[in-house]
Amino acid sequence: MSKTILITGASRGIGRAAANLCGERGWSVGVNYVGDREAAEQTAKDVRKAGGKAIIVQGDAAVETDVIAMFNETEKQLGQLDGIVVNAGIVAPSLQLADMSAERLQRMFDVNVLGAYLCAREGARRLPIDRGGKGGSIVLVSSVASRIGSPFEYIDYAGSKAAVDTLALGLSKELGAQKVRVNAVRPGLVNTDIHASGGQPGRAQRLGVNTPFGRPGEATEIAEAIVWLLSDASSYTSGALLDVSGGR
Ligand code: NAD
């Protein structure tokens, strides 16, 4: 059955890979991006080539009005949503907590926590059957960092992802009777540009050798789990925190 999905931060990395897999299933995808329109257009092109429909929707996931607008635009152009992937996220340069500025902490929690809660809230307002929705699936992209704590490096990021895990646990219970499933995927080290954006290019390859699989994951391997959670194949799965981490 065809589905309509909104994916935040879908211009590259895990979000783009998830969009492509949705396209392969013939689904319709709202491709959210914040800055790089050209990259988002490429994602949309790939989705169409794979057999799906796509539109691009600009917006900062940490800004309430942008979030509401991206949901409205996706539903206007593609129809009522069946699922959302709350994927947009950031890291920041490696530091210990003692050296982190309040501005850094604020931005980390604005994007990774406030942004996730705002996007999930829109899902909670639109998907439940008693609100006129069709039911559906909310997939939150967390991280194994939430249970590691990421000391000496990303203690702020780890805490932000712990909040995302907790959101999945609580919201799955709020929405269960409304035919909305809520789950979190927790990637381990994945080979994407997020590491370079945090000032550590090559981090996934460097640290990936120490994982049980001896390598970092690829965005497509995370996308498979996301799309399974969006699909009807996971119809009895909700409130799960699914590690996709090569055993890390
Ligand atoms: P990425 O940097 O390639 O992609 C992140 C995307 O989010 C980018 O397209 C970026 O533009 C977008 N984004 C950032 N801030 C945004 C905002 N305010 N509004 C809208 N979009 C915004 O990284 P990725 O590895 O594909 O990360 C995707 C998700 O996976 C993130 O939530 C990240 O924390 C999580 N994750 C990644 C890894 C990894 O090793 N790559 C591990 C665990 C979890």
JSON list of C-alpha atoms in Angstrom, two decimals, residues 48 103 111 116 138 144 165 170-171 175 194 216 239:
[
{"chain": "A", "resi": 48, "resn": "ARG", "atom": "CA", "xyz": [11.26, 9.94, -8.41]},
{"chain": "A", "resi": 103, "resn": "GLU", "atom": "CA", "xyz": [25.26, 28.87, 23.00]},
{"chain": "A", "resi": 111, "resn": "VAL", "atom": "CA", "xyz": [17.71, 21.15, 17.05]},
{"chain": "A", "resi": 116, "resn": "ALA", "atom": "CA", "xyz": [12.32, 16.38, 17.57]},
{"chain": "A", "resi": 138, "resn": "ILE", "atom": "CA", "xyz": [6.54, 8.05, 13.79]},
{"chain": "A", "resi": 144, "resn": "VAL", "atom": "CA", "xyz": [23.52, 4.68, 20.64]},
{"chain": "A", "resi": 165, "resn": "ASP", "atom": "CA", "xyz": [14.55, 7.86, 23.34]},
{"chain": "A", "resi": 170, "resn": "GLY", "atom": "CA", "xyz": [6.20, 8.02, 26.26]},
{"chain": "A", "resi": 171, "resn": "LEU", "atom": "CA", "xyz": [4.58, 9.01, 22.99]},
{"chain": "A", "resi": 175, "resn": "LEU", "atom": "CA", "xyz": [-0.79, 7.28, 20.78]},
{"chain": "A", "resi": 194, "resn": "ILE", "atom": "CA", "xyz": [27.77, 14.57, 10.14]},
{"chain": "A", "resi": 216, "resn": "PRO", "atom": "CA", "xyz": [31.11, 1.76, 10.28]},
{"chain": "A", "resi": 239, "resn": "GLY", "atom": "CA", "xyz": [7.90, 1.96, 21.91]}
]
